[in-house]
XYZ file of C-alpha atoms in Angstrom:
576
model
C 74.060 152.948 112.491
C 73.744 149.289 110.931
C 72.018 146.365 112.270
C 71.979 142.651 111.177
C 68.524 140.996 110.787
C 68.159 137.394 110.212
C 65.855 136.478 107.447
C 66.581 132.672 106.678
C 69.359 130.133 107.172
C 71.920 131.585 104.966
C 70.989 135.125 104.245
C 71.367 138.352 106.255
C 69.763 141.492 105.391
C 72.129 144.387 106.262
C 70.244 147.664 106.697
C 71.824 151.251 106.871
C 69.893 154.193 107.744
C 71.240 157.384 105.826
C 69.166 160.686 105.774
C 66.037 158.681 106.685
C 66.613 156.551 103.788
C 66.917 152.681 104.147
C 69.738 150.969 101.982
C 69.392 147.470 102.202
C 72.204 144.812 100.939
C 71.974 141.000 100.903
C 75.151 138.993 101.877
C 75.554 135.115 101.600
C 77.721 135.008 105.012
C 77.042 135.053 108.679
C 80.443 136.383 109.778
C 79.673 140.332 109.358
C 80.459 142.484 112.623
C 79.670 146.028 112.535
C 80.885 148.532 115.065
C 80.585 152.242 115.109
C 83.107 154.777 116.311
C 82.923 158.419 117.167
C 86.370 159.645 116.708
C 89.845 158.238 116.074
C 90.537 157.106 119.628
C 87.215 155.633 119.727
C 87.995 153.535 116.461
C 91.485 152.385 117.916
C 89.801 151.206 121.334
C 87.195 149.606 119.133
C 89.939 147.838 116.988
C 91.606 146.531 120.187
C 88.290 145.132 121.719
C 87.287 143.366 118.499
C 90.573 141.854 117.754
C 90.115 139.291 120.518
C 87.020 138.098 118.547
C 86.647 135.189 115.912
C 89.324 135.338 113.301
C 87.034 134.418 110.543
C 84.704 137.377 111.041
C 84.529 140.380 108.868
C 84.740 143.319 111.361
C 83.662 146.775 109.792
C 84.420 149.779 112.082
C 82.331 152.825 110.859
C 84.076 155.812 111.697
C 81.849 158.961 111.986
C 84.498 161.046 110.283
C 85.789 161.720 106.729
C 88.972 159.878 106.301
C 91.045 162.574 104.894
C 94.820 162.033 104.450
C 95.623 163.897 107.604
C 93.008 161.622 109.532
C 94.509 158.438 107.784
C 98.142 159.284 108.918
C 96.843 160.137 112.563
C 94.892 157.061 112.535
C 97.963 154.946 111.358
C 100.154 156.442 114.089
C 97.559 155.553 116.875
C 97.112 151.848 115.780
C 100.874 151.748 115.562
C 101.035 152.463 119.047
C 98.796 149.355 119.926
C 100.750 147.197 117.611
C 102.114 145.028 120.824
C 98.611 144.242 121.397
C 97.225 143.911 118.023
C 99.904 142.016 116.667
C 99.208 139.046 119.077
C 95.494 138.718 117.845
C 95.728 139.748 114.153
C 97.413 137.757 111.259
C 97.720 137.782 107.584
C 94.098 136.887 106.739
C 92.362 138.883 109.201
C 89.483 140.995 108.094
C 89.165 144.256 109.665
C 88.318 147.274 107.994
C 87.845 151.018 109.322
C 85.336 152.549 106.952
C 84.185 156.317 106.912
C 80.589 156.901 107.651
C 78.399 158.225 104.767
C 75.920 161.011 104.907
C 74.630 160.887 101.484
C 72.524 157.944 99.698
C 74.021 155.349 98.081
C 73.173 153.376 95.025
C 74.395 149.927 94.248
C 77.453 149.964 92.100
C 77.838 153.600 92.080
C 79.869 154.487 95.331
C 82.883 153.545 96.814
C 84.342 154.386 100.259
C 87.787 155.161 101.718
C 88.711 152.702 104.203
C 91.899 150.996 106.136
C 92.697 147.547 105.785
C 94.280 146.383 108.913
C 96.134 143.030 109.494
C 99.464 141.670 111.076
C 102.332 139.688 109.688
C 105.274 138.390 111.435
C 103.878 140.111 114.773
C 104.006 143.638 112.906
C 100.788 145.451 112.228
C 100.224 146.575 108.644
C 97.582 149.303 107.796
C 97.034 150.158 104.063
C 94.589 152.305 102.327
C 91.792 150.358 100.546
C 88.766 151.722 98.465
C 85.824 149.415 99.224
C 82.857 149.198 97.003
C 79.386 149.757 98.205
C 77.325 147.756 98.964
C 79.796 145.927 101.022
C 80.604 142.310 99.193
C 81.856 139.479 101.405
C 83.434 137.793 98.156
C 85.552 140.925 97.372
C 86.565 141.573 100.782
C 87.785 138.124 101.488
C 90.159 137.889 98.471
C 92.805 139.457 100.766
C 95.502 137.380 98.981
C 95.020 139.275 95.645
C 96.030 142.445 97.285
C 98.378 141.805 100.149
C 101.884 140.419 100.421
C 104.367 139.468 102.989
C 106.421 142.803 102.833
C 109.752 141.223 102.966
C 109.528 139.071 106.171
C 111.615 135.986 106.792
C 110.032 132.436 106.665
C 111.743 129.312 107.812
C 111.686 126.687 105.168
C 112.410 123.244 106.568
C 113.892 120.607 103.974
C 116.219 117.771 104.629
C 120.005 118.174 103.879
C 121.633 117.649 100.597
C 121.512 113.770 99.515
C 123.820 112.639 97.099
C 121.195 110.040 96.410
C 118.613 112.698 95.438
C 120.729 115.573 94.056
C 117.850 117.558 92.260
C 115.426 117.684 94.908
C 116.813 120.700 96.776
C 120.300 122.345 95.969
C 122.023 124.776 98.316
C 124.675 127.437 98.008
C 126.894 128.858 100.999
C 126.875 132.760 100.868
C 128.480 134.681 103.700
C 128.761 131.432 105.841
C 125.080 131.126 105.376
C 123.256 128.420 103.332
C 121.075 129.624 100.509
C 118.369 127.791 98.328
C 120.021 127.794 94.940
C 117.597 125.220 92.927
C 116.129 121.772 92.715
C 112.580 121.063 92.293
C 111.140 122.118 95.505
C 113.848 124.770 95.668
C 112.418 126.317 92.642
C 108.705 126.218 93.839
C 109.457 128.035 97.127
C 111.636 130.838 95.214
C 108.614 131.328 92.925
C 106.401 131.903 95.992
C 108.968 134.115 97.578
C 109.001 136.403 94.488
C 105.170 136.257 94.230
C 104.306 136.905 97.980
C 107.374 139.182 98.790
C 109.150 137.340 101.604
C 112.700 135.966 102.169
C 113.745 132.461 102.730
C 115.491 131.200 105.716
C 116.559 127.563 105.252
C 116.265 125.339 108.098
C 117.734 121.694 108.280
C 115.182 119.111 108.337
C 115.403 116.802 111.407
C 113.859 113.711 109.401
C 110.913 112.655 107.610
C 107.379 112.255 108.810
C 107.519 108.513 109.415
C 104.723 106.000 108.735
C 101.128 107.464 109.099
C 100.110 104.298 111.044
C 102.262 104.935 113.844
C 100.430 107.977 115.454
C 101.259 111.597 115.028
C 104.087 112.592 112.417
C 107.700 113.373 113.659
C 110.472 114.770 111.927
C 109.774 118.252 109.832
C 106.343 118.098 111.120
C 107.255 118.342 114.775
C 109.796 121.550 113.498
C 106.588 122.979 111.921
C 104.339 122.530 114.841
C 106.940 123.794 117.400
C 107.324 127.056 115.174
C 111.107 126.144 114.510
C 109.813 126.240 110.785
C 106.942 127.971 108.918
C 106.772 125.886 106.125
C 108.253 122.257 105.095
C 109.232 122.328 101.404
C 109.865 118.578 101.135
C 107.400 117.061 98.864
C 105.383 114.765 101.221
C 102.703 112.427 100.427
C 99.228 113.754 100.948
C 97.606 111.126 103.353
C 94.382 111.516 105.201
C 96.048 110.296 108.272
C 98.339 113.221 108.291
C 95.829 115.852 107.476
C 94.795 116.087 111.279
C 98.050 116.973 112.263
C 99.357 119.300 109.429
C 97.743 121.447 106.726
C 98.795 120.390 103.236
C 99.089 123.054 100.267
C 97.921 122.258 96.829
C 100.024 119.386 95.325
C 103.040 120.361 93.266
C 104.454 116.737 92.664
C 102.202 114.025 90.716
C 104.059 110.733 89.807
C 102.896 107.322 88.866
C 103.498 104.212 91.101
C 105.724 101.774 89.608
C 106.490 98.248 90.006
C 110.201 97.367 89.213
C 111.068 93.852 88.228
C 114.565 92.224 86.909
C 113.999 91.447 83.197
C 114.178 87.642 82.209
C 115.082 86.600 79.069
C 112.920 83.859 77.436
C 115.913 82.571 75.272
C 118.214 81.830 78.119
C 119.830 78.414 77.709
C 119.178 77.613 81.402
C 115.422 78.578 81.199
C 114.043 77.399 77.816
C 113.373 73.624 79.133
C 112.295 74.204 82.755
C 110.445 77.715 82.324
C 107.862 76.085 79.835
C 105.801 75.129 83.172
C 105.981 76.746 86.431
C 106.987 75.088 89.680
C 103.558 73.835 90.665
C 103.081 72.097 87.215
C 106.527 70.335 87.492
C 105.319 69.476 90.718
C 102.067 67.949 89.440
C 103.698 65.919 86.734
C 106.076 64.359 88.927
C 103.110 63.255 91.346
C 101.196 61.908 88.237
C 104.427 59.873 87.380
C 104.592 58.468 90.975
C 100.995 57.806 90.917
C 101.105 56.063 87.714
C 103.779 53.847 88.808
C 102.498 53.168 92.094
C 98.790 52.099 90.928
C 100.378 49.675 88.594
C 102.552 47.899 91.189
C 99.301 48.132 93.503
C 96.857 46.588 90.969
C 99.480 43.686 90.481
C 99.700 43.308 94.145
C 96.032 43.174 94.579
C 95.631 40.741 91.524
C 98.063 38.238 92.982
C 96.144 38.282 96.391
C 92.811 37.714 94.413
C 94.105 34.751 92.566
C 95.357 31.622 94.581
C 97.365 30.594 91.665
C 99.050 32.717 89.065
C 97.514 31.936 85.715
C 99.018 32.730 82.412
C 97.216 36.149 82.025
C 98.878 37.393 84.943
C 102.600 37.101 83.507
C 102.247 40.285 81.123
C 100.669 42.030 83.995
C 103.334 41.192 86.445
C 106.081 42.021 83.943
C 104.366 45.472 83.023
C 104.349 46.592 86.860
C 107.822 45.653 87.074
C 108.778 48.454 84.503
C 106.001 50.668 85.774
C 107.900 53.860 86.415
C 110.273 53.295 83.127
C 106.896 53.093 81.557
C 105.795 56.224 83.082
C 108.845 58.275 81.691
C 107.897 56.971 78.458
C 104.528 58.370 78.448
C 105.636 61.826 78.882
C 108.141 61.546 76.198
C 105.579 59.860 74.011
C 107.520 56.492 73.947
C 105.407 53.324 73.466
C 105.788 50.014 75.590
C 106.247 46.679 74.019
C 104.163 44.853 76.953
C 100.411 45.138 76.644
C 98.735 44.123 80.180
C 95.925 41.602 79.932
C 93.670 42.873 82.931
C 91.110 45.655 82.360
C 91.982 47.822 85.256
C 95.801 47.680 84.011
C 94.943 48.535 80.576
C 92.710 51.633 81.861
C 95.581 52.784 83.783
C 97.737 52.534 80.542
C 95.302 54.297 78.529
C 94.881 57.048 81.144
C 98.514 57.415 81.084
C 99.016 57.788 77.321
C 96.165 60.380 77.227
C 98.011 62.573 80.042
C 101.186 62.181 78.173
C 99.771 63.477 74.661
C 97.998 66.524 76.785
C 101.521 67.062 78.574
C 103.552 67.102 75.333
C 101.047 69.272 73.474
C 101.087 71.738 76.323
C 104.708 71.726 76.489
C 105.161 72.197 72.949
C 102.804 75.132 72.862
C 104.666 76.888 75.892
C 108.104 76.479 74.053
C 106.742 78.256 71.005
C 105.157 80.863 73.202
C 108.454 81.507 74.940
C 110.785 81.349 71.906
C 108.371 83.765 69.889
C 109.204 86.793 72.512
C 112.440 88.030 73.554
C 111.198 89.024 77.038
C 108.762 87.744 79.561
C 105.294 88.554 78.903
C 104.526 90.862 81.503
C 102.553 93.950 80.658
C 100.932 94.763 83.849
C 100.224 94.189 87.488
C 97.801 91.385 86.766
C 100.806 89.259 85.123
C 102.786 89.795 88.228
C 99.887 88.381 90.439
C 99.356 85.487 87.741
C 103.001 84.452 87.986
C 103.256 84.569 91.601
C 105.662 87.632 92.203
C 106.337 88.527 95.686
C 105.642 92.221 96.246
C 108.101 94.485 98.033
C 107.614 98.382 98.560
C 109.633 101.209 99.293
C 109.586 102.202 102.843
C 109.229 105.693 102.425
C 106.343 105.488 99.988
C 103.300 104.594 102.013
C 101.080 104.439 98.994
C 103.566 101.756 97.570
C 102.809 99.678 100.844
C 99.219 100.007 100.477
C 99.292 99.114 96.702
C 101.339 96.039 97.696
C 98.686 94.969 100.224
C 96.139 95.243 97.627
C 97.688 93.101 95.062
C 98.492 90.437 97.541
C 94.758 90.632 98.822
C 95.591 91.837 102.215
C 93.791 94.165 104.351
C 94.675 97.784 103.941
C 94.828 98.434 107.703
C 97.013 95.377 108.416
C 100.192 96.276 110.536
C 102.991 97.423 108.212
C 105.209 94.286 107.424
C 108.834 95.375 107.950
C 110.114 92.372 105.714
C 108.221 93.546 102.525
C 108.544 97.415 103.255
C 112.344 97.847 102.496
C 114.618 100.711 101.616
C 115.839 100.974 97.930
C 119.090 99.898 98.835
C 117.859 96.632 100.123
C 115.931 95.874 97.181
C 118.758 96.770 94.819
C 120.945 94.266 96.922
C 118.673 91.362 97.444
C 115.036 91.621 96.818
C 115.103 92.518 93.139
C 117.336 89.311 92.477
C 114.421 87.058 93.464
C 111.310 86.250 91.779
C 109.980 89.671 93.190
C 108.561 93.212 92.130
C 109.543 96.458 94.168
C 107.109 99.277 94.177
C 107.876 102.881 94.356
C 108.661 105.994 92.401
C 111.035 106.212 89.425
C 112.483 109.481 90.334
C 113.463 108.162 93.776
C 114.507 104.724 92.749
C 116.681 105.430 89.533
C 119.005 108.079 91.230
C 119.630 105.557 94.118
C 120.368 102.838 91.758
C 122.802 105.223 89.824
C 124.514 105.720 92.927
C 124.874 101.917 93.888
C 126.210 101.320 90.570
C 128.971 103.756 90.429
C 130.893 101.078 92.363
C 131.218 98.721 89.445
C 130.694 101.301 86.617
C 132.269 104.652 86.067
C 130.617 106.088 82.940
C 127.130 107.450 83.611
C 125.775 106.377 80.274
C 127.028 102.735 81.071
C 125.107 103.032 84.216
C 121.794 104.252 82.389
C 122.241 101.331 79.816
C 122.646 98.905 82.732
C 119.584 99.818 84.455
C 117.579 99.946 80.984
C 119.060 96.187 80.254
C 118.407 94.932 83.737
C 115.109 96.450 84.955
C 111.636 96.938 83.474
C 108.946 98.960 85.331
C 105.119 98.588 84.991
C 102.740 101.174 85.937
C 100.520 99.876 89.076
C 97.816 102.623 89.502
C 96.414 105.035 87.025
C 95.874 107.771 89.865
C 99.060 109.390 90.299
C 100.551 109.668 93.756
C 100.215 113.423 94.942
C 102.776 115.155 97.208
C 102.863 118.660 98.482
C 104.293 121.229 100.967
C 102.737 121.629 104.171
C 102.345 124.158 107.083
C 101.228 123.848 110.631
C 97.527 123.011 111.043
C 95.069 126.038 110.164
C 98.056 128.188 109.086
C 97.045 131.430 107.926
C 99.614 130.997 105.148
C 97.698 128.185 103.439
C 95.241 130.718 101.416
C 98.134 132.975 100.139
C 100.348 129.854 99.277
C 97.471 127.961 97.576
C 96.536 130.858 95.446
C 100.182 131.276 94.061
C 100.658 127.611 93.469
C 97.506 127.579 91.402
C 98.702 130.642 89.503
C 102.219 128.578 89.057
C 100.376 125.750 87.595
C 98.008 127.922 85.210
C 100.983 129.620 83.941
C 102.737 126.284 83.279
C 105.854 126.885 85.582
C 105.169 123.966 87.499
C 105.111 121.518 84.744
C 108.336 122.879 83.161
C 110.165 122.719 86.561
C 108.832 119.050 87.293
C 109.658 118.103 83.921
C 113.211 119.199 84.116
C 113.493 117.853 87.527
C 111.961 114.094 86.480
C 114.208 114.333 83.339
C 117.297 114.667 85.534
C 116.271 112.214 88.212
C 114.992 109.225 85.897
C 116.530 107.036 83.355
C 114.990 107.207 79.934
C 115.279 104.190 78.222
C 114.823 103.662 74.545
C 111.606 101.791 73.312
C 112.504 98.690 71.157
C 109.904 97.630 68.565
C 109.631 93.958 67.763
C 110.552 92.908 64.474
C 109.348 89.928 62.774
C 111.906 87.097 62.541
C 111.709 83.460 61.758
C 111.605 81.416 64.854
C 114.430 79.086 63.651
C 116.643 82.362 63.190
C 115.685 84.044 66.308
C 117.683 82.068 68.822
C 119.858 79.317 67.127
C 121.024 78.318 70.502
C 117.530 77.575 71.835
C 116.875 75.764 68.596
C 119.965 73.173 69.286
C 118.450 73.270 72.677
C 115.125 71.876 71.543
C 116.962 68.819 69.884
C 118.623 68.143 72.912
C 115.479 68.268 75.032
C 114.251 65.412 72.873
C 117.564 63.573 72.262
C 118.764 63.579 76.032
C 115.707 62.017 77.650
C 115.272 59.351 74.572
C 118.917 58.336 75.194
C 118.262 58.152 79.001
C 115.337 55.916 78.319
C 117.443 53.723 76.014
C 120.119 53.238 78.871
C 117.355 52.487 81.650
C 115.800 49.820 79.211
C 119.390 48.197 78.507
C 120.034 48.141 82.183
C 116.615 46.943 82.786
C 116.979 43.944 80.490
C 120.369 43.221 81.603
C 119.443 43.069 85.304
C 116.424 40.601 84.159
C 118.943 38.292 82.079
C 121.455 38.348 85.273
C 118.500 36.993 87.372
C 117.185 34.534 84.996
C 120.683 32.942 84.508
C 121.132 32.901 88.285
């Protein structure tokens, strides 16, 4: 007979009396349940009674008979007669043992006992011979996934149908008019688990992805798993906290960094070398400064005429200077002087301020041109540069970690409602979004295959398509922590423990790494790294050098024409 005596919050003392001797074991658990059976029928009836108890208990039935081979066969036959009842309450992780009762003293580590390990899988009761070490150890008894398998049962695996835009996820082949998983990233993983756990795969067509985690319970394949239409979803799904209350994720098998895709912009393009030195805000500020200088001169002249009842000689140069105020403002930014010097102190201060502003702008513009021409591409190396240069962020509508990252980069609340305008599909990003001053956040192995398909309309050779992607787009890593995805089963499924143990074994043996590396190589475009070589600035871009000459020549010529027109108009007015 055995009893459980509580000694503290976490330790139970197990006392067993054998031949007037007491043997004590200490177990760090509170879930042992011991029963005693007189004969085989009593053991089966006790088994039926305790099968309705908590699934986490370790149920030990002490049989007061020796488990000889004949007794074991008879006991298995009696248990199978009750399989309809037991199959409803037991599962693959049930811990139910029938152990023969001992009538000899037991020493720790010196004795084992014959036992029957009883569990159910797929509604069928399994009874297996098992030797347990004494004293009973919870840690060893609970490692059921090391000794059990699925005995060839069929598991329904849900995955999306074959997609030409993502051809390397799961591939199928038809045999005897039935689909069969052939390969692909998720396909190889589930085939490894099937071999390790001894079950057969029954492919189930997925009805859709899970949807946004902010819209409530997930749909699509999550509903299929919940409704027992599928036992496991093998589609790699983002592991998000909002989803974990509805489904149980397995160990992540997919890890990939989040990238921002932008269109490459050459700094040496003829249409950009002049205007790209300053951004739009700076150019606007320069225009406002030019208008302010001109208006200030006009206003000062008007005030001076109002304050003096008669116009004296010293107002003549001020009046003439104010008439060509805007022309002088253009000359200031081009480092051109003026043949007129105002007499009044306020106008001289305005003139001096304008000359200083012109010098500062000229130096800044020259430094910006040198910086632009010293590099072949835009100096964007991180997400901070994208924020600094005012890029607008879009995210892949199917990658919700990308949407969160876009909100962080834009200094927006994480719990803000999903913006349908910024969370777009890859097709939309390829067509319109990436042609603007914008960055598209997503996963490389999803975006590149879709880009390849979209470029097939204009380019036929695959190598040319890859060159087009490398020459047109660049990617920047946004987060150092990779996005983790994995398969999932229904909430609190008994299969989780077995799958996770085999996935860990797969990772330790390097199978997942090799499989993912092959998949990533097939799905993405590997662009060659170009190292910059030192070249003199004047030979790096000859056309840009000529354009610099035009930048200085054209404004000077324009000023000369304006001056000629101005003096011609003044002469006509004086003659009249």
